């Protein structure tokens, strides 16, 4: 059997179990990029702290009011409803004027377990989507802190907290995730003017675009193919003057590594049976009442069990502990939904394979001096994604270049007590994926870049330029006697340049975040017997008020170097280009 066919057959087989539950889509399948569970290769006798490199949250000097929202042990939770808890606002806090609100997730686990996707919702509004760390026999601990200040209006009302973490515990998978969720409210400093109220800060109303409780799964919608469209109806107050839809998205199973999926012409020409097709491009399309208003070309989050789990301990992948959400400006379309009637958001994923998890939050700003605002959409243009595939292959060796570009633009106006304000929003996307198959299927190389530029303006304006580079080198080497060596080299980047004009001057921010990793797994008759993982990360953030850098590296569960500081550096530790 050729190596590529062996790989493709592995990608079709389940690891060990097949559950007849709604959570079947999260059972990890054996692929070259999703290895079987590792034995504990470290010699540690105490728990390892796993962390994602990100900038610290800027906090005021005030003492927070902290509340434990939930403490729960997630064992066999596949096919079970989310864990629920009653939430009440922090009425006993000395001040209700908060400068910062922080959600804190703390978890421990010990034994053997896969990474699991999980979500935290409040009143149906998703606050956090994340991936668990993979445990070891000696145990792991990790903490995620997320700034949730933008959800202020939601947090000031009684709500139902819902947490879904689909886990499987039996004689093989022994890890139970012990979880604590806390929220910290930091009062604004006296006379600082630093609070969450005011235009450009938190919305006055946040509506969930998600599934209703109860659900034997998370509150996200599930998309299994490119023909799937999922939708949710909503209604907004008639005095809205701004609206933004915040989209959460994650990809799993046959599309977990969508950027490495085989082109369909390659599959057909070689008569290969595989579920990992449809090529390397994916797009989340967002529609309002049947009209496309924007898109998400997602960042390539790599979960903690992807490629080689030793790459992600103790430094986890970019975005894996706090998956990014994506904002789409709805303000130019307000005139079409200010009629007091029900409207509908819908989502689909171009080229999707099973399964994508999607939901959204609609942030709405209200004019408290007016019972009704007005608006009109003047112009709307969508230049759809144009996909170009250039193929050059002989048999199972060759290369493929996929390029895509797209733009969406909208112009309108909104009239409120603030006056008649012109509104516009623009998205521009560029995608390039160069893929190589070599050595009769034993070698795959992916070199991909996503460029995403967006801008919006109404009472204030924002511009953002994002660049997501990805490089993957994956090679399988037959060592004989049933032993295979799987080599993985990775480069992953998340770079962003942002400009805001709030009426009192410009604010510029810059993020350069680059992660590289090199790993080897030794597999003998489908059991991993040895491995090595080395990861390096350089992170630098700066704006007009705050700077932060961190340069850290690890090898096989141990930190080799860790340097951080709160000063701006003129030179980045490694070269990154926008």
PDB file of C-alpha atoms in Angstrom, residues 264-480:
ATOM      1  CA  UNK A 264     -10.945  17.679  -5.668  1.00  0.00           C
ATOM      2  CA  UNK A 265      -9.284  17.347  -9.070  1.00  0.00           C
ATOM      3  CA  UNK A 266      -6.320  15.643  -7.375  1.00  0.00           C
ATOM      4  CA  UNK A 267      -8.657  13.247  -5.548  1.00  0.00           C
ATOM      5  CA  UNK A 268     -10.558  12.396  -8.732  1.00  0.00           C
ATOM      6  CA  UNK A 269      -7.480  11.949 -10.916  1.00  0.00           C
ATOM      7  CA  UNK A 270      -5.913   9.519  -8.449  1.00  0.00           C
ATOM      8  CA  UNK A 271      -9.184   7.735  -7.587  1.00  0.00           C
ATOM      9  CA  UNK A 272      -8.581   8.348  -3.880  1.00  0.00           C
ATOM     10  CA  UNK A 273     -11.284   7.788  -1.269  1.00  0.00           C
ATOM     11  CA  UNK A 274     -11.056  10.523   1.356  1.00  0.00           C
ATOM     12  CA  UNK A 275     -13.331  12.865   3.278  1.00  0.00           C
ATOM     13  CA  UNK A 276     -10.673  15.595   3.412  1.00  0.00           C
ATOM     14  CA  UNK A 277     -11.407  17.301   0.110  1.00  0.00           C
ATOM     15  CA  UNK A 278     -12.806  20.576  -1.274  1.00  0.00           C
ATOM     16  CA  UNK A 279      -9.361  22.160  -1.420  1.00  0.00           C
ATOM     17  CA  UNK A 280      -7.734  24.629   0.937  1.00  0.00           C
ATOM     18  CA  UNK A 281     -10.070  27.647   0.941  1.00  0.00           C
ATOM     19  CA  UNK A 282     -12.912  28.323   3.393  1.00  0.00           C
ATOM     20  CA  UNK A 283     -15.147  31.346   3.876  1.00  0.00           C
ATOM     21  CA  UNK A 284     -17.872  32.075   6.434  1.00  0.00           C
ATOM     22  CA  UNK A 285     -20.602  34.151   4.790  1.00  0.00           C
ATOM     23  CA  UNK A 286     -22.932  36.277   6.950  1.00  0.00           C
ATOM     24  CA  UNK A 287     -26.322  37.316   5.549  1.00  0.00           C
ATOM     25  CA  UNK A 288     -29.044  39.631   6.853  1.00  0.00           C
ATOM     26  CA  UNK A 289     -32.536  38.853   5.557  1.00  0.00           C
ATOM     27  CA  UNK A 290     -30.982  36.929   2.680  1.00  0.00           C
ATOM     28  CA  UNK A 291     -28.493  39.646   1.712  1.00  0.00           C
ATOM     29  CA  UNK A 292     -24.787  39.030   2.267  1.00  0.00           C
ATOM     30  CA  UNK A 293     -23.410  41.776   4.511  1.00  0.00           C
ATOM     31  CA  UNK A 294     -19.931  40.479   5.293  1.00  0.00           C
ATOM     32  CA  UNK A 295     -17.610  37.517   5.600  1.00  0.00           C
ATOM     33  CA  UNK A 296     -15.076  35.884   7.894  1.00  0.00           C
ATOM     34  CA  UNK A 297     -11.884  34.318   6.557  1.00  0.00           C
ATOM     35  CA  UNK A 298     -10.832  32.665   9.800  1.00  0.00           C
ATOM     36  CA  UNK A 299      -7.452  32.566  11.445  1.00  0.00           C
ATOM     37  CA  UNK A 300      -5.943  29.068  11.339  1.00  0.00           C
ATOM     38  CA  UNK A 301      -6.187  28.152  15.031  1.00  0.00           C
ATOM     39  CA  UNK A 302      -4.297  24.925  15.826  1.00  0.00           C
ATOM     40  CA  UNK A 303      -5.746  23.064  18.797  1.00  0.00           C
ATOM     41  CA  UNK A 304      -3.579  21.541  21.500  1.00  0.00           C
ATOM     42  CA  UNK A 305      -3.624  18.033  19.991  1.00  0.00           C
ATOM     43  CA  UNK A 306      -2.847  19.109  16.421  1.00  0.00           C
ATOM     44  CA  UNK A 307       0.198  17.842  14.477  1.00  0.00           C
ATOM     45  CA  UNK A 308       2.361  17.041  17.502  1.00  0.00           C
ATOM     46  CA  UNK A 309       0.938  17.651  21.018  1.00  0.00           C
ATOM     47  CA  UNK A 310       4.476  18.190  22.340  1.00  0.00           C
ATOM     48  CA  UNK A 311       4.557  21.456  20.382  1.00  0.00           C
ATOM     49  CA  UNK A 312       1.780  22.888  22.555  1.00  0.00           C
ATOM     50  CA  UNK A 313       3.091  22.295  26.057  1.00  0.00           C
ATOM     51  CA  UNK A 314       3.749  24.456  27.955  1.00  0.00           C
ATOM     52  CA  UNK A 315       3.266  27.066  25.171  1.00  0.00           C
ATOM     53  CA  UNK A 316      -0.066  26.555  23.443  1.00  0.00           C
ATOM     54  CA  UNK A 317      -0.949  27.627  19.907  1.00  0.00           C
ATOM     55  CA  UNK A 318      -1.935  31.179  19.015  1.00  0.00           C
ATOM     56  CA  UNK A 319      -5.641  31.651  19.714  1.00  0.00           C
ATOM     57  CA  UNK A 320      -6.207  28.111  21.011  1.00  0.00           C
ATOM     58  CA  UNK A 321      -7.140  29.221  24.554  1.00  0.00           C
ATOM     59  CA  UNK A 322      -9.112  32.284  23.397  1.00  0.00           C
ATOM     60  CA  UNK A 323     -10.367  31.764  19.854  1.00  0.00           C
ATOM     61  CA  UNK A 324     -10.781  35.092  18.065  1.00  0.00           C
ATOM     62  CA  UNK A 325     -14.215  36.484  17.250  1.00  0.00           C
ATOM     63  CA  UNK A 326     -14.849  38.653  14.197  1.00  0.00           C
ATOM     64  CA  UNK A 327     -16.854  41.900  14.094  1.00  0.00           C
ATOM     65  CA  UNK A 328     -18.968  42.889  11.076  1.00  0.00           C
ATOM     66  CA  UNK A 329     -20.433  46.411  11.005  1.00  0.00           C
ATOM     67  CA  UNK A 330     -24.226  46.342  10.564  1.00  0.00           C
ATOM     68  CA  UNK A 331     -24.829  50.101  10.976  1.00  0.00           C
ATOM     69  CA  UNK A 332     -25.241  50.872   7.228  1.00  0.00           C
ATOM     70  CA  UNK A 333     -28.115  48.331   7.189  1.00  0.00           C
ATOM     71  CA  UNK A 334     -29.979  49.751  10.220  1.00  0.00           C
ATOM     72  CA  UNK A 335     -32.585  51.400   8.011  1.00  0.00           C
ATOM     73  CA  UNK A 336     -33.740  47.957   6.868  1.00  0.00           C
ATOM     74  CA  UNK A 337     -34.285  46.565  10.386  1.00  0.00           C
ATOM     75  CA  UNK A 338     -35.626  49.577  12.365  1.00  0.00           C
ATOM     76  CA  UNK A 339     -39.237  48.668  11.574  1.00  0.00           C
ATOM     77  CA  UNK A 340     -40.067  46.837  14.805  1.00  0.00           C
ATOM     78  CA  UNK A 341     -40.352  43.545  12.921  1.00  0.00           C
ATOM     79  CA  UNK A 342     -38.471  40.254  13.108  1.00  0.00           C
ATOM     80  CA  UNK A 343     -35.382  39.843  10.936  1.00  0.00           C
ATOM     81  CA  UNK A 344     -32.893  37.064  10.359  1.00  0.00           C
ATOM     82  CA  UNK A 345     -29.163  36.430  10.386  1.00  0.00           C
ATOM     83  CA  UNK A 346     -27.914  33.430   8.414  1.00  0.00           C
ATOM     84  CA  UNK A 347     -24.512  31.737   8.126  1.00  0.00           C
ATOM     85  CA  UNK A 348     -22.929  29.353   5.644  1.00  0.00           C
ATOM     86  CA  UNK A 349     -19.372  28.170   4.964  1.00  0.00           C
ATOM     87  CA  UNK A 350     -18.057  27.930   1.416  1.00  0.00           C
ATOM     88  CA  UNK A 351     -16.512  24.495   0.680  1.00  0.00           C
ATOM     89  CA  UNK A 352     -17.333  23.315   4.217  1.00  0.00           C
ATOM     90  CA  UNK A 353     -16.914  19.756   5.399  1.00  0.00           C
ATOM     91  CA  UNK A 354     -18.234  18.372   8.664  1.00  0.00           C
ATOM     92  CA  UNK A 355     -18.105  20.205  11.049  1.00  0.00           C
ATOM     93  CA  UNK A 356     -18.058  23.984  11.689  1.00  0.00           C
ATOM     94  CA  UNK A 357     -19.435  25.517  14.902  1.00  0.00           C
ATOM     95  CA  UNK A 358     -20.806  29.043  14.468  1.00  0.00           C
ATOM     96  CA  UNK A 359     -22.852  31.519  16.488  1.00  0.00           C
ATOM     97  CA  UNK A 360     -22.899  35.279  16.938  1.00  0.00           C
ATOM     98  CA  UNK A 361     -23.714  38.195  19.251  1.00  0.00           C
ATOM     99  CA  UNK A 362     -25.516  41.289  17.985  1.00  0.00           C
ATOM    100  CA  UNK A 363     -24.253  44.424  19.763  1.00  0.00           C
ATOM    101  CA  UNK A 364     -26.730  47.334  19.570  1.00  0.00           C
ATOM    102  CA  UNK A 365     -26.251  50.950  20.674  1.00  0.00           C
ATOM    103  CA  UNK A 366     -29.462  52.815  21.634  1.00  0.00           C
ATOM    104  CA  UNK A 367     -30.341  56.506  21.484  1.00  0.00           C
ATOM    105  CA  UNK A 368     -31.722  57.244  24.951  1.00  0.00           C
ATOM    106  CA  UNK A 369     -32.975  60.672  23.829  1.00  0.00           C
ATOM    107  CA  UNK A 370     -35.107  59.300  21.041  1.00  0.00           C
ATOM    108  CA  UNK A 371     -37.876  56.711  20.767  1.00  0.00           C
ATOM    109  CA  UNK A 372     -37.159  56.059  17.106  1.00  0.00           C
ATOM    110  CA  UNK A 373     -34.189  56.577  14.837  1.00  0.00           C
ATOM    111  CA  UNK A 374     -34.064  56.474  11.056  1.00  0.00           C
ATOM    112  CA  UNK A 375     -31.671  55.031   8.552  1.00  0.00           C
ATOM    113  CA  UNK A 376     -31.169  54.138   4.920  1.00  0.00           C
ATOM    114  CA  UNK A 377     -28.867  51.871   2.967  1.00  0.00           C
ATOM    115  CA  UNK A 378     -27.604  53.903   0.015  1.00  0.00           C
ATOM    116  CA  UNK A 379     -25.217  51.488  -1.633  1.00  0.00           C
ATOM    117  CA  UNK A 380     -24.149  47.889  -1.134  1.00  0.00           C
ATOM    118  CA  UNK A 381     -21.648  45.980  -3.214  1.00  0.00           C
ATOM    119  CA  UNK A 382     -20.300  42.435  -2.960  1.00  0.00           C
ATOM    120  CA  UNK A 383     -17.514  41.306  -5.258  1.00  0.00           C
ATOM    121  CA  UNK A 384     -17.795  37.561  -4.571  1.00  0.00           C
ATOM    122  CA  UNK A 385     -14.868  35.306  -3.810  1.00  0.00           C
ATOM    123  CA  UNK A 386     -13.062  34.491  -7.056  1.00  0.00           C
ATOM    124  CA  UNK A 387     -11.179  31.223  -6.586  1.00  0.00           C
ATOM    125  CA  UNK A 388      -8.320  30.373  -8.930  1.00  0.00           C
ATOM    126  CA  UNK A 389      -6.644  26.953  -8.732  1.00  0.00           C
ATOM    127  CA  UNK A 390      -3.489  26.189 -10.710  1.00  0.00           C
ATOM    128  CA  UNK A 391      -2.609  22.485 -10.539  1.00  0.00           C
ATOM    129  CA  UNK A 392       0.559  20.731 -11.668  1.00  0.00           C
ATOM    130  CA  UNK A 393       0.773  17.103 -10.630  1.00  0.00           C
ATOM    131  CA  UNK A 394       1.725  13.675 -11.908  1.00  0.00           C
ATOM    132  CA  UNK A 395       0.137  10.866  -9.977  1.00  0.00           C
ATOM    133  CA  UNK A 396       0.296  11.709  -6.295  1.00  0.00           C
ATOM    134  CA  UNK A 397       3.200  14.179  -6.589  1.00  0.00           C
ATOM    135  CA  UNK A 398       2.752  17.790  -7.560  1.00  0.00           C
ATOM    136  CA  UNK A 399       1.856  21.286  -6.448  1.00  0.00           C
ATOM    137  CA  UNK A 400      -1.246  23.477  -6.264  1.00  0.00           C
ATOM    138  CA  UNK A 401      -1.670  27.229  -6.045  1.00  0.00           C
ATOM    139  CA  UNK A 402      -5.020  28.534  -4.781  1.00  0.00           C
ATOM    140  CA  UNK A 403      -5.653  32.287  -4.835  1.00  0.00           C
ATOM    141  CA  UNK A 404      -8.818  34.100  -3.819  1.00  0.00           C
ATOM    142  CA  UNK A 405      -9.887  37.720  -3.434  1.00  0.00           C
ATOM    143  CA  UNK A 406     -13.100  39.389  -2.367  1.00  0.00           C
ATOM    144  CA  UNK A 407     -14.547  42.692  -1.188  1.00  0.00           C
ATOM    145  CA  UNK A 408     -17.739  43.864   0.516  1.00  0.00           C
ATOM    146  CA  UNK A 409     -18.721  47.523   0.907  1.00  0.00           C
ATOM    147  CA  UNK A 410     -21.789  49.282   2.274  1.00  0.00           C
ATOM    148  CA  UNK A 411     -22.792  52.943   2.541  1.00  0.00           C
ATOM    149  CA  UNK A 412     -25.767  54.412   4.398  1.00  0.00           C
ATOM    150  CA  UNK A 413     -26.890  56.960   6.963  1.00  0.00           C
ATOM    151  CA  UNK A 414     -28.470  56.984  10.412  1.00  0.00           C
ATOM    152  CA  UNK A 415     -30.424  59.880  11.924  1.00  0.00           C
ATOM    153  CA  UNK A 416     -30.674  60.119  15.721  1.00  0.00           C
ATOM    154  CA  UNK A 417     -30.429  62.783  18.424  1.00  0.00           C
ATOM    155  CA  UNK A 418     -26.756  62.929  17.496  1.00  0.00           C
ATOM    156  CA  UNK A 419     -27.686  64.169  14.019  1.00  0.00           C
ATOM    157  CA  UNK A 420     -27.668  62.605  10.582  1.00  0.00           C
ATOM    158  CA  UNK A 421     -24.476  60.559  10.353  1.00  0.00           C
ATOM    159  CA  UNK A 422     -23.055  58.978   7.214  1.00  0.00           C
ATOM    160  CA  UNK A 423     -22.047  55.353   7.740  1.00  0.00           C
ATOM    161  CA  UNK A 424     -19.903  53.008   5.701  1.00  0.00           C
ATOM    162  CA  UNK A 425     -18.162  49.679   6.096  1.00  0.00           C
ATOM    163  CA  UNK A 426     -15.660  47.881   3.872  1.00  0.00           C
ATOM    164  CA  UNK A 427     -14.004  44.457   3.922  1.00  0.00           C
ATOM    165  CA  UNK A 428     -11.225  43.377   1.547  1.00  0.00           C
ATOM    166  CA  UNK A 429      -9.731  39.888   1.513  1.00  0.00           C
ATOM    167  CA  UNK A 430      -6.811  38.195  -0.228  1.00  0.00           C
ATOM    168  CA  UNK A 431      -5.856  34.529   0.105  1.00  0.00           C
ATOM    169  CA  UNK A 432      -2.929  32.527  -1.235  1.00  0.00           C
ATOM    170  CA  UNK A 433      -2.230  28.844  -0.542  1.00  0.00           C
ATOM    171  CA  UNK A 434       0.670  27.006  -2.194  1.00  0.00           C
ATOM    172  CA  UNK A 435       0.590  23.277  -1.486  1.00  0.00           C
ATOM    173  CA  UNK A 436       3.139  20.607  -2.404  1.00  0.00           C
ATOM    174  CA  UNK A 437       2.782  16.824  -2.349  1.00  0.00           C
ATOM    175  CA  UNK A 438       6.038  14.883  -2.722  1.00  0.00           C
ATOM    176  CA  UNK A 439       7.870  11.657  -2.013  1.00  0.00           C
ATOM    177  CA  UNK A 440       4.896   9.624  -3.204  1.00  0.00           C
ATOM    178  CA  UNK A 441       2.591  11.115  -0.609  1.00  0.00           C
ATOM    179  CA  UNK A 442       4.960  11.077   2.349  1.00  0.00           C
ATOM    180  CA  UNK A 443       5.613  14.833   2.128  1.00  0.00           C
ATOM    181  CA  UNK A 444       3.186  17.734   2.294  1.00  0.00           C
ATOM    182  CA  UNK A 445       4.080  21.427   2.398  1.00  0.00           C
ATOM    183  CA  UNK A 446       1.598  24.276   2.838  1.00  0.00           C
ATOM    184  CA  UNK A 447       2.525  27.937   2.504  1.00  0.00           C
ATOM    185  CA  UNK A 448      -0.497  30.178   3.089  1.00  0.00           C
ATOM    186  CA  UNK A 449      -1.218  33.867   3.692  1.00  0.00           C
ATOM    187  CA  UNK A 450      -4.549  35.523   4.484  1.00  0.00           C
ATOM    188  CA  UNK A 451      -4.756  39.322   4.240  1.00  0.00           C
ATOM    189  CA  UNK A 452      -7.835  40.995   5.690  1.00  0.00           C
ATOM    190  CA  UNK A 453      -8.408  44.762   5.582  1.00  0.00           C
ATOM    191  CA  UNK A 454     -11.520  46.386   7.019  1.00  0.00           C
ATOM    192  CA  UNK A 455     -12.735  49.880   7.786  1.00  0.00           C
ATOM    193  CA  UNK A 456     -15.881  51.504   9.141  1.00  0.00           C
ATOM    194  CA  UNK A 457     -17.016  55.008   9.995  1.00  0.00           C
ATOM    195  CA  UNK A 458     -19.983  56.716  11.603  1.00  0.00           C
ATOM    196  CA  UNK A 459     -19.465  58.933  14.667  1.00  0.00           C
ATOM    197  CA  UNK A 460     -15.925  57.603  14.743  1.00  0.00           C
ATOM    198  CA  UNK A 461     -13.834  55.556  12.344  1.00  0.00           C
ATOM    199  CA  UNK A 462     -11.711  52.427  12.561  1.00  0.00           C
ATOM    200  CA  UNK A 463      -9.297  50.728  10.199  1.00  0.00           C
ATOM    201  CA  UNK A 464      -7.654  47.363  10.621  1.00  0.00           C
ATOM    202  CA  UNK A 465      -5.150  45.365   8.594  1.00  0.00           C
ATOM    203  CA  UNK A 466      -4.649  41.718   9.530  1.00  0.00           C
ATOM    204  CA  UNK A 467      -2.168  39.238   8.112  1.00  0.00           C
ATOM    205  CA  UNK A 468      -2.220  35.515   8.964  1.00  0.00           C
ATOM    206  CA  UNK A 469       0.836  33.634   7.644  1.00  0.00           C
ATOM    207  CA  UNK A 470       1.028  29.832   7.909  1.00  0.00           C
ATOM    208  CA  UNK A 471       3.790  27.434   6.891  1.00  0.00           C
ATOM    209  CA  UNK A 472       3.523  23.672   7.353  1.00  0.00           C
ATOM    210  CA  UNK A 473       6.086  20.986   6.546  1.00  0.00           C
ATOM    211  CA  UNK A 474       4.922  17.441   7.246  1.00  0.00           C
ATOM    212  CA  UNK A 475       6.903  14.334   6.309  1.00  0.00           C
ATOM    213  CA  UNK A 476       6.461  10.676   7.127  1.00  0.00           C
ATOM    214  CA  UNK A 477       9.554   8.455   7.024  1.00  0.00           C
ATOM    215  CA  UNK A 478       9.356   4.656   7.098  1.00  0.00           C
ATOM    216  CA  UNK A 479      12.026   3.404   9.505  1.00  0.00           C
ATOM    217  CA  UNK A 480      11.243  -0.265   8.901  1.00  0.00           C
TER     218      UNK A 480
END
